[in-house]
mmCIF file of C-alpha atoms (C1' of nucleotides) in Angstrom:
data_model
loop_
_atom_site.group_PDB
_atom_site.id
_atom_site.type_symbol
_atom_site.label_atom_id
_atom_site.label_comp_id
_atom_site.label_asym_id
_atom_site.label_seq_id
_atom_site.Cartn_x
_atom_site.Cartn_y
_atom_site.Cartn_z
ATOM 1 C CA MET A 280 -20.589 -14.807 39.786
ATOM 2 C CA LYS A 281 -22.634 -15.020 36.716
ATOM 3 C CA THR A 282 -26.184 -16.062 36.408
ATOM 4 C CA HIS A 283 -27.042 -18.228 33.503
ATOM 5 C CA SER A 284 -28.618 -15.990 30.909
ATOM 6 C CA PRO A 285 -30.716 -17.434 28.128
ATOM 7 C CA HIS A 286 -28.939 -15.290 25.639
ATOM 8 C CA VAL A 287 -26.032 -12.941 26.116
ATOM 9 C CA THR A 288 -25.964 -9.753 24.148
ATOM 10 C CA PRO A 289 -22.669 -9.580 22.294
ATOM 11 C CA PRO A 290 -20.537 -6.571 23.123
ATOM 12 C CA GLU A 291 -20.833 -5.454 19.542
ATOM 13 C CA VAL A 292 -23.673 -5.954 17.172
ATOM 14 C CA PRO A 293 -23.458 -4.842 13.568
ATOM 15 C CA MET A 294 -25.672 -1.900 12.877
ATOM 16 C CA ARG A 295 -27.817 -1.785 9.846
ATOM 17 C CA GLY A 296 -25.634 -1.483 6.803
ATOM 18 C CA GLU A 297 -22.462 -1.861 8.813
ATOM 19 C CA GLU A 298 -19.866 -4.278 7.600
ATOM 20 C CA THR A 299 -18.224 -6.912 9.735
ATOM 21 C CA ILE A 300 -14.544 -7.688 9.274
ATOM 22 C CA HIS A 301 -12.784 -10.492 11.096
ATOM 23 C CA TYR A 302 -9.081 -10.356 11.692
ATOM 24 C CA ALA A 303 -6.298 -12.251 13.403
ATOM 25 C CA LEU A 304 -2.759 -11.470 14.492
ATOM 26 C CA ARG A 305 -0.098 -14.029 13.722
ATOM 27 C CA ARG A 306 3.633 -14.222 14.089
ATOM 28 C CA CYS A 307 5.559 -14.908 10.934
ATOM 29 C CA SER A 308 9.089 -14.690 9.603
ATOM 30 C CA LEU A 309 8.563 -10.990 8.872
ATOM 31 C CA GLY A 310 7.423 -10.192 12.389
ATOM 32 C CA LEU A 311 3.808 -9.685 13.220
ATOM 33 C CA ALA A 312 1.078 -9.926 10.606
ATOM 34 C CA LEU A 313 -2.508 -8.774 10.837
ATOM 35 C CA ILE A 314 -4.766 -10.531 8.370
ATOM 36 C CA ALA A 315 -8.258 -9.144 7.878
ATOM 37 C CA VAL A 316 -11.067 -10.866 6.042
ATOM 38 C CA SER A 317 -14.278 -9.435 4.659
ATOM 39 C CA GLU A 318 -17.128 -11.268 3.014
ATOM 40 C CA LYS A 319 -15.358 -10.903 -0.303
ATOM 41 C CA GLY A 320 -11.922 -12.095 0.725
ATOM 42 C CA VAL A 321 -8.732 -10.899 2.341
ATOM 43 C CA CYS A 322 -9.092 -7.144 2.663
ATOM 44 C CA ALA A 323 -5.868 -6.387 4.526
ATOM 45 C CA ILE A 324 -2.506 -7.863 5.378
ATOM 46 C CA LEU A 325 -0.587 -5.483 7.598
ATOM 47 C CA LEU A 326 2.965 -6.060 8.816
ATOM 48 C CA GLY A 327 4.648 -4.694 11.899
ATOM 49 C CA ASP A 328 6.047 -5.418 15.319
ATOM 50 C CA ASP A 329 3.436 -4.020 17.656
ATOM 51 C CA ALA A 330 -0.008 -5.600 17.914
ATOM 52 C CA GLU A 331 -1.783 -2.479 19.061
ATOM 53 C CA ALA A 332 -0.219 -0.393 16.313
ATOM 54 C CA LEU A 333 -1.495 -2.890 13.751
ATOM 55 C CA ARG A 334 -4.997 -2.802 15.212
ATOM 56 C CA GLU A 335 -4.914 0.959 15.020
ATOM 57 C CA ASP A 336 -3.797 0.826 11.403
ATOM 58 C CA LEU A 337 -6.703 -1.486 10.622
ATOM 59 C CA ARG A 338 -9.120 0.813 12.393
ATOM 60 C CA ARG A 339 -7.859 3.750 10.371
ATOM 61 C CA ARG A 340 -8.376 1.893 7.118
ATOM 62 C CA PHE A 341 -11.836 0.555 7.965
ATOM 63 C CA LYS A 342 -13.348 3.286 10.084
ATOM 64 C CA LYS A 343 -16.919 2.301 9.430
ATOM 65 C CA ALA A 344 -16.599 -1.445 9.821
ATOM 66 C CA LEU A 345 -17.183 -3.573 12.864
ATOM 67 C CA LEU A 346 -13.826 -5.203 13.577
ATOM 68 C CA ILE A 347 -13.727 -8.524 15.377
ATOM 69 C CA GLU A 348 -10.482 -10.146 16.445
ATOM 70 C CA ASP A 349 -10.358 -13.922 16.297
ATOM 71 C CA ALA A 350 -7.762 -16.051 17.999
ATOM 72 C CA ASP A 351 -7.746 -18.490 15.123
ATOM 73 C CA GLY A 352 -8.862 -16.666 12.029
ATOM 74 C CA GLY A 353 -9.842 -19.575 9.863
ATOM 75 C CA ALA A 354 -8.724 -20.954 6.553
ATOM 76 C CA LEU A 355 -8.076 -17.671 4.817
ATOM 77 C CA VAL A 356 -5.724 -16.547 7.557
ATOM 78 C CA GLY A 357 -3.816 -19.802 7.281
ATOM 79 C CA ALA A 358 -3.602 -19.451 3.535
ATOM 80 C CA ALA A 359 -2.340 -15.898 3.851
ATOM 81 C CA ILE A 360 0.402 -16.893 6.268
ATOM 82 C CA ALA A 361 1.461 -19.761 4.017
ATOM 83 C CA MET A 362 1.630 -17.337 1.116
ATOM 84 C CA ILE A 363 3.821 -14.973 3.108
ATOM 85 C CA GLU A 364 6.234 -17.725 4.007
ATOM 86 C CA THR A 365 6.347 -19.186 0.511
ATOM 87 C CA PRO A 366 6.563 -16.441 -2.093
ATOM 88 C CA ASP A 367 6.249 -18.687 -5.121
ATOM 89 C CA ILE A 368 3.003 -20.178 -3.955
ATOM 90 C CA HIS A 369 -0.033 -19.246 -5.982
ATOM 91 C CA VAL A 370 -2.208 -16.676 -4.259
ATOM 92 C CA GLY A 371 -5.220 -18.919 -4.139
ATOM 93 C CA PHE A 372 -7.510 -16.793 -2.045
ATOM 94 C CA PRO A 373 -9.718 -13.881 -3.051
ATOM 95 C CA ILE A 374 -8.352 -10.408 -2.440
ATOM 96 C CA ASP A 375 -10.699 -7.588 -1.538
ATOM 97 C CA ALA A 376 -8.442 -4.570 -1.949
ATOM 98 C CA ARG A 377 -10.365 -1.339 -1.712
ATOM 99 C CA GLY A 378 -9.357 1.991 -3.161
ATOM 100 C CA THR A 379 -9.930 4.448 -5.964
ATOM 101 C CA ASP A 380 -10.109 3.282 -9.562
ATOM 102 C CA PHE A 381 -6.570 4.483 -10.078
ATOM 103 C CA GLN A 382 -5.285 2.565 -7.079
ATOM 104 C CA LYS A 383 -7.057 -0.606 -8.109
ATOM 105 C CA ARG A 384 -5.532 -0.374 -11.564
ATOM 106 C CA VAL A 385 -2.088 -0.026 -10.000
ATOM 107 C CA TRP A 386 -2.600 -2.965 -7.645
ATOM 108 C CA THR A 387 -3.856 -5.152 -10.473
ATOM 109 C CA ALA A 388 -0.716 -4.349 -12.418
ATOM 110 C CA LEU A 389 1.389 -5.332 -9.417
ATOM 111 C CA ARG A 390 -0.182 -8.765 -9.288
ATOM 112 C CA ALA A 391 1.072 -9.433 -12.801
ATOM 113 C CA ILE A 392 4.684 -9.321 -11.597
ATOM 114 C CA PRO A 393 5.893 -12.877 -11.033
ATOM 115 C CA PRO A 394 7.764 -13.812 -7.843
ATOM 116 C CA GLY A 395 11.486 -13.168 -8.063
ATOM 117 C CA GLN A 396 11.012 -10.454 -10.644
ATOM 118 C CA THR A 397 11.032 -6.703 -10.127
ATOM 119 C CA THR A 398 9.841 -3.685 -12.030
ATOM 120 C CA SER A 399 9.871 0.095 -11.670
ATOM 121 C CA TYR A 400 7.312 2.726 -10.769
ATOM 122 C CA ALA A 401 7.642 4.157 -14.261
ATOM 123 C CA GLU A 402 6.927 0.766 -15.833
ATOM 124 C CA ILE A 403 3.774 0.348 -13.768
ATOM 125 C CA ALA A 404 2.694 3.839 -14.795
ATOM 126 C CA ARG A 405 3.166 2.900 -18.427
ATOM 127 C CA ARG A 406 1.323 -0.343 -18.026
ATOM 128 C CA ILE A 407 -1.799 1.247 -16.621
ATOM 129 C CA GLY A 408 -1.830 3.847 -19.353
ATOM 130 C CA SER A 409 -0.718 6.858 -17.315
ATOM 131 C CA PRO A 410 2.972 7.080 -18.230
ATOM 132 C CA LYS A 411 3.433 10.461 -16.620
ATOM 133 C CA ALA A 412 1.883 9.536 -13.303
ATOM 134 C CA THR A 413 4.895 7.755 -11.844
ATOM 135 C CA ARG A 414 4.750 9.774 -8.708
ATOM 136 C CA ALA A 415 1.086 9.058 -8.197
ATOM 137 C CA VAL A 416 1.865 5.393 -8.787
ATOM 138 C CA GLY A 417 4.298 5.534 -5.888
ATOM 139 C CA SER A 418 1.593 6.939 -3.659
ATOM 140 C CA ALA A 419 -0.888 4.317 -4.795
ATOM 141 C CA ILE A 420 1.562 1.512 -4.138
ATOM 142 C CA ALA A 421 2.323 2.901 -0.706
ATOM 143 C CA ALA A 422 -1.376 2.740 0.055
ATOM 144 C CA ASN A 423 -1.645 -0.962 -0.778
ATOM 145 C CA PRO A 424 -3.567 -2.587 2.078
ATOM 146 C CA VAL A 425 -2.702 -6.199 1.238
ATOM 147 C CA ALA A 426 1.010 -6.805 1.805
ATOM 148 C CA VAL A 427 2.871 -9.552 -0.054
ATOM 149 C CA ALA A 428 -0.236 -10.871 -1.834
ATOM 150 C CA VAL A 429 -0.291 -7.620 -3.771
ATOM 151 C CA PRO A 430 3.463 -7.589 -4.323
ATOM 152 C CA CYS A 431 4.331 -3.960 -3.889
ATOM 153 C CA HIS A 432 7.751 -5.096 -2.675
ATOM 154 C CA ARG A 433 8.656 -6.004 -6.271
ATOM 155 C CA VAL A 434 8.749 -2.382 -7.365
ATOM 156 C CA LEU A 435 12.104 -0.610 -7.324
ATOM 157 C CA ARG A 436 13.193 2.765 -8.504
ATOM 158 C CA SER A 437 14.233 3.047 -12.136
ATOM 159 C CA ASP A 438 17.855 3.603 -11.082
ATOM 160 C CA GLY A 439 17.756 0.302 -9.208
ATOM 161 C CA ALA A 440 17.521 1.745 -5.699
ATOM 162 C CA LEU A 441 15.382 -0.179 -3.241
ATOM 163 C CA SER A 442 13.186 2.837 -2.661
ATOM 164 C CA GLY A 443 10.756 2.761 0.238
ATOM 165 C CA TYR A 444 8.429 0.242 1.776
ATOM 166 C CA HIS A 445 5.423 1.038 3.880
ATOM 167 C CA TRP A 446 6.244 -1.746 6.326
ATOM 168 C CA GLY A 447 9.971 -1.084 6.510
ATOM 169 C CA ALA A 448 12.830 -1.415 4.069
ATOM 170 C CA ASP A 449 14.182 -4.460 5.892
ATOM 171 C CA ARG A 450 11.040 -6.413 5.123
ATOM 172 C CA LYS A 451 11.219 -5.386 1.480
ATOM 173 C CA ARG A 452 14.815 -6.573 1.315
ATOM 174 C CA ALA A 453 13.931 -9.827 3.060
ATOM 175 C CA LEU A 454 11.076 -10.576 0.678
ATOM 176 C CA LEU A 455 13.158 -9.870 -2.401
ATOM 177 C CA ALA A 456 16.066 -11.948 -1.120
ATOM 178 C CA ARG A 457 13.746 -14.832 -0.340
ATOM 179 C CA GLU A 458 12.168 -14.784 -3.782
ATOM 180 C CA LYS A 459 15.507 -14.512 -5.498
ATOM 181 C CA ALA A 460 16.770 -17.502 -3.544
ATOM 182 C CA LEU A 461 13.811 -19.565 -4.660
ATOM 183 C CA LEU A 462 14.528 -18.934 -8.307
ATOM 184 C CA PRO A 463 16.322 -21.985 -9.693
ATOM 185 C CA ARG A 464 16.688 -20.208 -12.996
ATOM 186 C CA HIS A 465 19.538 -18.356 -14.604
ATOM 187 C CA VAL A 466 20.689 -15.396 -12.590
ATOM 188 C CA ALA A 467 22.748 -13.512 -15.104
ATOM 189 C "C1'" DT B 276 23.919 19.403 -10.893
ATOM 190 C "C1'" DA B 277 19.569 21.921 -9.413
ATOM 191 C "C1'" DT B 278 14.888 23.139 -10.460
ATOM 192 C "C1'" DT B 279 10.459 22.488 -12.321
ATOM 193 C "C1'" DC B 280 6.598 19.910 -13.808
ATOM 194 C "C1'" DC B 281 3.524 15.929 -14.049
ATOM 195 C "C1'" DT B 282 -0.083 13.139 -11.486
ATOM 196 C "C1'" DG B 283 -3.569 11.054 -7.806
ATOM 197 C "C1'" DT B 284 -4.678 11.144 -3.079
ATOM 198 C "C1'" DC B 285 -4.469 12.398 1.540
ATOM 199 C "C1'" DC B 286 -3.738 15.631 5.298
ATOM 200 C "C1'" DT B 287 -3.778 20.092 7.276
ATOM 201 C "C1'" DG B 288 -5.115 24.872 8.072
ATOM 202 C "C1'" DC C 287 -11.390 25.208 -0.323
ATOM 203 C "C1'" DA C 288 -6.099 25.907 -0.846
ATOM 204 C "C1'" DG C 289 -1.629 24.243 -0.268
ATOM 205 C "C1'" DG C 290 1.894 20.740 0.874
ATOM 206 C "C1'" DA C 291 3.742 16.093 1.009
ATOM 207 C "C1'" DC C 292 4.487 11.568 -1.041
ATOM 208 C "C1'" DA C 293 7.831 4.739 -1.862
ATOM 209 C "C1'" DG C 294 9.267 8.638 -9.042
ATOM 210 C "C1'" DG C 295 11.172 10.256 -13.000
ATOM 211 C "C1'" DA C 296 11.680 12.988 -17.214
ATOM 212 C "C1'" DA C 297 12.638 17.588 -18.963
ATOM 213 C "C1'" DT C 298 14.877 21.890 -18.684
ATOM 214 C "C1'" DA C 299 18.155 25.455 -17.301
#
DNA sequence: TATTCCTGTCCTG
DNA sequence: CAGGACAGGAATA
């Protein structure tokens, strides 16, 4: 039995200079999604099948932050889920993708690819002004922390092969098929 | 066709 | 700190 305390000390209190990140786990058409939100916006969208594996992934990416799981998650989480389910929707929420300058340049280039369209690693390398860094571009794309909203699934190999996907090739295929289906335009 | 090199970042020893 | 591995791709042998 619990006595009525005037104030309960939370299990975790942010230390000085420590960042707080709220996140929520939600089911979606791609499986399980973990959406994490910082003060600046959505800082991670991770896809998978196992909740604990996703939490671990988040922990690995934000080692120094205080991570708080919310049952609900709030408006940004809802917006993120809606965006996942509807690829042609405008990404209307702020994205707080963290990485090196090179990675941020790559991710910015990705966001310029419209839904239903694809490009190649080499093209991205050209567009950011490092035409010979195609391999490094692949690594940078693989490190993208914000799935779907930063559309790394729209990058294929120059020879047309699907190439890889951090969250599983099936999800990449599913996203591309969905976007293609939503295109009312000419196909050929 | 099979190597080799280029490039940025992370992981390991 | 050195070396290897990566969601690539062009050049060279």
